[in-house]
Amino acid sequence: MKKDAVIILSGGMDSVTMLYDYQERIAVAISFDYGSNHNAKEIPFAQLHCRRLGIEHLVIPLEFIHRYFDSSLLQGAEAIPEGHYAADNMKSTVVPFRNAIMLSVAVGLAESRHLNYVMMANHGGDHTIYPDCRPEFVKAFSDASVAGTYEKVEVWAPYTMLTKVDIAKRGKELGIDYSETWSCYKGGDVHCGRCGTCMERKEALEQAGIVDNTAYEHQE
């Protein structure tokens, strides 16, 4: 099968699952270091999985996001709210237009490499909080990308309508060890266990029937 895609790979559950799920199509993976609390925890896992699969991995710095953008995700662990991911207070973790910025860079790389797709691992649980994860955004950005590139690069987001549980179940089928991924927005030595992403992670693994080997600071 032709390798025709770039994937945006954070090192979290969703993008790592997509990496394994579509490895035959992926020519290069990109992680972005934009100064979030948890970049330093995520990126090594992204590197690990790419080495394991023999997929080229790039880390591209986006320091300006940390310098100029407003988000609790950029302000240290103490700024991250605790509680369920669907709660209104989790909106503080939105990094304005982050996916659009990352997609723009990834599309430029795809065009430079003569590749046809950029993959992102947004899913149904993201839609409420993150505007740049919603189906209408993905379609609009893909249309703009096709119009703006010679290669007619499309944004390919096959998990858009799946739940986190659906993704975890797929990862279980693929044999992924989710302890080799990172979710916690606080970015401490271990997962905090109380922020929205930790709670979503725990619920997804439990509902997918996966033994959760993640080390949590707070075991509820």
Short mmCIF file of C-alpha atoms in Angstrom, two decimals:
data_model
loop_
_atom_site.label_atom_id
_atom_site.label_comp_id
_atom_site.label_asym_id
_atom_site.label_seq_id
_atom_site.Cartn_x
_atom_site.Cartn_y
_atom_site.Cartn_z
CA MET A 1 0.00 0.00 0.00
CA LYS A 2 1.27 3.47 -0.89
CA LYS A 3 2.48 5.65 1.97
CA ASP A 4 0.60 8.83 1.24
CA ALA A 5 -0.10 10.49 4.58
CA VAL A 6 1.34 12.72 7.27
CA ILE A 7 -0.03 12.21 10.78
CA ILE A 8 -0.12 14.75 13.58
CA LEU A 9 1.06 12.62 16.51
CA SER A 10 0.84 13.95 20.04
CA GLY A 11 1.80 10.79 21.91
CA GLY A 12 -1.67 10.46 23.44
CA MET A 13 -4.11 7.57 23.20
CA ASP A 14 -5.98 8.74 20.11
CA SER A 15 -3.12 9.63 17.79
CA VAL A 16 -1.03 6.62 18.86
CA THR A 17 -3.98 4.35 18.07
CA MET A 18 -4.33 6.01 14.68
CA LEU A 19 -0.58 5.59 14.05
CA TYR A 20 -0.88 1.82 14.50
CA ASP A 21 -4.25 1.59 12.79
CA TYR A 22 -3.01 3.27 9.59
CA GLN A 23 0.71 2.60 9.72
CA GLU A 24 0.80 1.24 6.18
CA ARG A 25 -0.35 4.63 4.88
CA ILE A 26 1.78 6.90 7.06
CA ALA A 27 5.02 8.26 5.60
CA VAL A 28 5.90 10.72 8.36
CA ALA A 29 4.60 11.71 11.80
CA ILE A 30 4.83 15.22 13.23
CA SER A 31 4.76 16.22 16.88
CA PHE A 32 4.49 19.90 17.76
CA ASP A 33 6.27 21.40 20.76
CA TYR A 34 4.21 24.48 21.57
CA GLY A 35 5.06 24.84 25.24
CA SER A 36 2.10 23.04 26.76
CA ASN A 37 2.35 21.60 30.25
CA HIS A 38 2.51 18.06 28.91
CA ASN A 39 4.54 18.32 25.68
CA ALA A 40 7.63 16.97 27.43
CA LYS A 41 5.69 13.90 28.58
CA GLU A 42 3.88 13.21 25.30
CA ILE A 43 6.61 13.65 22.71
CA PRO A 44 8.92 10.86 23.97
CA PHE A 45 6.02 8.42 23.58
CA ALA A 46 5.44 9.65 20.03
CA GLN A 47 9.11 9.05 19.30
CA LEU A 48 8.98 5.60 20.89
CA HIS A 49 6.11 4.38 18.75
CA CYS A 50 7.54 5.78 15.53
CA ARG A 51 10.86 4.05 16.19
CA ARG A 52 9.00 0.82 16.87
CA LEU A 53 7.10 1.05 13.57
CA GLY A 54 9.95 2.44 11.49
CA ILE A 55 8.07 5.65 10.69
CA GLU A 56 9.94 8.93 10.31
CA HIS A 57 9.20 11.31 13.17
CA LEU A 58 9.67 15.08 13.26
CA VAL A 59 9.33 17.46 16.18
CA ILE A 60 8.46 20.98 15.06
CA PRO A 61 8.65 23.85 17.57
CA LEU A 62 5.85 26.40 17.77
CA GLU A 63 7.17 28.57 20.62
CA PHE A 64 5.03 31.54 19.64
CA ILE A 65 1.90 29.74 20.85
CA HIS A 66 3.21 29.63 24.41
CA ARG A 67 4.37 33.23 24.22
CA TYR A 68 1.25 34.84 22.82
CA PHE A 69 -1.80 32.59 23.27
CA ASP A 70 -4.10 32.33 26.28
CA SER A 71 -4.90 28.86 27.63
CA SER A 72 -4.60 27.09 30.98
CA LEU A 73 -2.76 24.38 29.03
CA LEU A 74 0.13 26.83 28.71
CA GLN A 75 0.12 28.22 32.25
CA GLY A 76 1.41 25.41 34.46
CA ALA A 77 -0.17 22.44 36.23
CA GLU A 78 -1.93 24.55 38.85
CA ALA A 79 -4.01 26.28 36.14
CA ILE A 80 -5.56 23.04 34.85
CA PRO A 81 -9.09 22.53 36.20
CA GLU A 82 -10.12 19.26 37.76
CA GLY A 83 -13.39 17.54 36.96
CA HIS A 84 -15.05 15.78 34.08
CA TYR A 85 -13.91 16.58 30.54
CA ALA A 86 -17.40 17.73 29.51
CA ALA A 87 -17.59 20.40 32.21
CA ASP A 88 -17.63 24.06 31.17
CA ASN A 89 -14.46 24.80 33.13
CA MET A 90 -12.49 22.56 30.76
CA LYS A 91 -12.95 25.22 28.08
CA SER A 92 -9.99 26.98 29.69
CA THR A 93 -7.76 24.24 28.20
CA VAL A 94 -8.58 25.28 24.64
CA VAL A 95 -5.52 26.61 22.82
CA PRO A 96 -7.08 29.01 20.30
CA PHE A 97 -7.03 27.66 16.74
CA ARG A 98 -4.24 25.23 17.63
CA ASN A 99 -5.35 22.48 15.27
CA ALA A 100 -5.61 24.89 12.37
CA ILE A 101 -2.04 26.05 12.96
CA MET A 102 -0.72 22.50 13.22
CA LEU A 103 -2.70 21.38 10.20
CA SER A 104 -1.31 24.26 8.16
CA VAL A 105 2.25 23.18 8.91
CA ALA A 106 1.41 19.53 8.25
CA VAL A 107 -0.26 20.37 4.92
CA GLY A 108 2.83 22.33 3.89
CA LEU A 109 5.00 19.33 4.71
CA ALA A 110 2.67 16.98 2.83
CA GLU A 111 2.83 19.24 -0.22
CA SER A 112 6.63 19.34 0.03
CA ARG A 113 6.80 15.54 0.26
CA HIS A 114 4.22 14.98 -2.51
CA LEU A 115 1.83 13.31 -0.07
CA ASN A 116 -1.93 13.47 -0.37
CA TYR A 117 -3.32 13.39 3.17
CA VAL A 118 -2.83 14.90 6.61
CA MET A 119 -4.29 12.81 9.42
CA MET A 120 -5.59 14.15 12.72
CA ALA A 121 -6.99 12.09 15.58
CA ASN A 122 -9.88 14.22 16.79
CA HIS A 123 -12.88 12.26 18.03
CA GLY A 124 -16.51 12.70 19.02
CA GLY A 125 -15.77 13.58 22.64
CA ASP A 126 -13.78 16.63 21.51
CA HIS A 127 -16.65 18.28 19.66
CA THR A 128 -18.29 20.05 22.59
CA ILE A 129 -15.20 21.79 23.93
CA TYR A 130 -12.88 22.19 20.97
CA PRO A 131 -14.28 24.06 17.93
CA ASP A 132 -11.32 23.00 15.78
CA CYS A 133 -12.14 19.31 16.31
CA ARG A 134 -15.68 19.47 14.98
CA PRO A 135 -16.74 17.86 11.68
CA GLU A 136 -17.60 21.20 10.10
CA PHE A 137 -14.11 22.52 10.88
CA VAL A 138 -12.43 19.42 9.46
CA LYS A 139 -14.41 19.69 6.23
CA ALA A 140 -13.81 23.43 5.87
CA PHE A 141 -10.09 23.11 6.49
CA SER A 142 -9.78 20.16 4.14
CA ASP A 143 -11.58 22.09 1.41
CA ALA A 144 -9.19 25.01 1.90
CA SER A 145 -6.20 22.67 1.83
CA VAL A 146 -7.31 21.02 -1.41
CA ALA A 147 -7.87 24.44 -2.98
CA GLY A 148 -4.50 25.73 -1.80
CA THR A 149 -2.13 22.91 -2.80
CA TYR A 150 -0.94 21.39 -6.07
CA GLU A 151 -1.13 17.92 -4.52
CA LYS A 152 -4.75 18.57 -3.46
CA VAL A 153 -3.87 17.62 0.10
CA GLU A 154 -6.90 16.49 2.10
CA VAL A 155 -7.40 16.44 5.85
CA TRP A 156 -8.27 12.87 6.79
CA ALA A 157 -9.84 12.44 10.23
CA PRO A 158 -11.28 8.91 10.38
CA TYR A 159 -11.98 9.01 14.12
CA THR A 160 -14.11 12.18 13.99
CA MET A 161 -17.37 10.42 14.84
CA LEU A 162 -15.93 7.78 17.18
CA THR A 163 -15.95 7.95 20.96
CA LYS A 164 -12.89 7.60 23.16
CA VAL A 165 -14.19 4.15 24.11
CA ASP A 166 -14.40 3.17 20.42
CA ILE A 167 -10.79 4.21 19.97
CA ALA A 168 -9.68 2.31 23.06
CA LYS A 169 -11.44 -0.81 21.78
CA ARG A 170 -9.61 -0.46 18.47
CA GLY A 171 -6.35 -0.09 20.35
CA LYS A 172 -7.12 -3.24 22.28
CA GLU A 173 -7.57 -5.09 18.98
CA LEU A 174 -4.23 -3.71 17.80
CA GLY A 175 -2.47 -4.76 21.01
CA ILE A 176 -1.46 -1.25 22.04
CA ASP A 177 -0.06 -0.80 25.54
CA TYR A 178 -1.69 2.45 26.61
CA SER A 179 0.72 2.84 29.51
CA GLU A 180 3.08 3.97 26.73
CA THR A 181 0.91 7.03 26.03
CA TRP A 182 0.28 10.28 27.89
CA SER A 183 -3.00 12.09 28.57
CA CYS A 184 -2.71 14.28 31.68
CA TYR A 185 -2.84 18.00 30.98
CA LYS A 186 -0.90 18.82 34.14
CA GLY A 187 2.25 17.15 32.86
CA GLY A 188 3.60 15.98 36.21
CA ASP A 189 5.77 12.97 36.90
CA VAL A 190 2.69 10.72 36.70
CA HIS A 191 -0.90 11.25 35.56
CA CYS A 192 -2.78 13.35 38.13
CA GLY A 193 -5.95 11.22 37.88
CA ARG A 194 -8.30 14.17 38.41
CA CYS A 195 -8.14 16.46 35.39
CA GLY A 196 -10.61 15.99 32.55
CA THR A 197 -8.25 14.11 30.29
CA CYS A 198 -7.24 11.72 33.07
CA MET A 199 -10.88 11.02 33.88
CA GLU A 200 -11.75 10.49 30.22
CA ARG A 201 -8.76 8.14 29.88
CA LYS A 202 -9.75 6.05 32.89
CA GLU A 203 -13.37 5.78 31.77
CA ALA A 204 -12.44 4.80 28.21
CA LEU A 205 -10.02 2.08 29.29
CA GLU A 206 -12.48 0.68 31.81
CA GLN A 207 -15.37 0.62 29.34
CA ALA A 208 -13.17 -0.96 26.68
CA GLY A 209 -12.24 -3.75 29.08
CA ILE A 210 -8.57 -2.80 29.23
CA VAL A 211 -6.53 -3.19 32.41
CA ASP A 212 -5.34 0.33 33.22
CA ASN A 213 -1.63 0.20 34.05
CA THR A 214 -1.33 3.98 34.13
CA ALA A 215 0.32 5.38 37.27
CA TYR A 216 -2.00 8.00 38.79
CA GLU A 217 -1.16 10.42 41.57
CA HIS A 218 -4.73 10.17 42.81
CA GLN A 219 -6.37 6.75 42.60
CA GLU A 220 -10.10 7.27 43.05
#
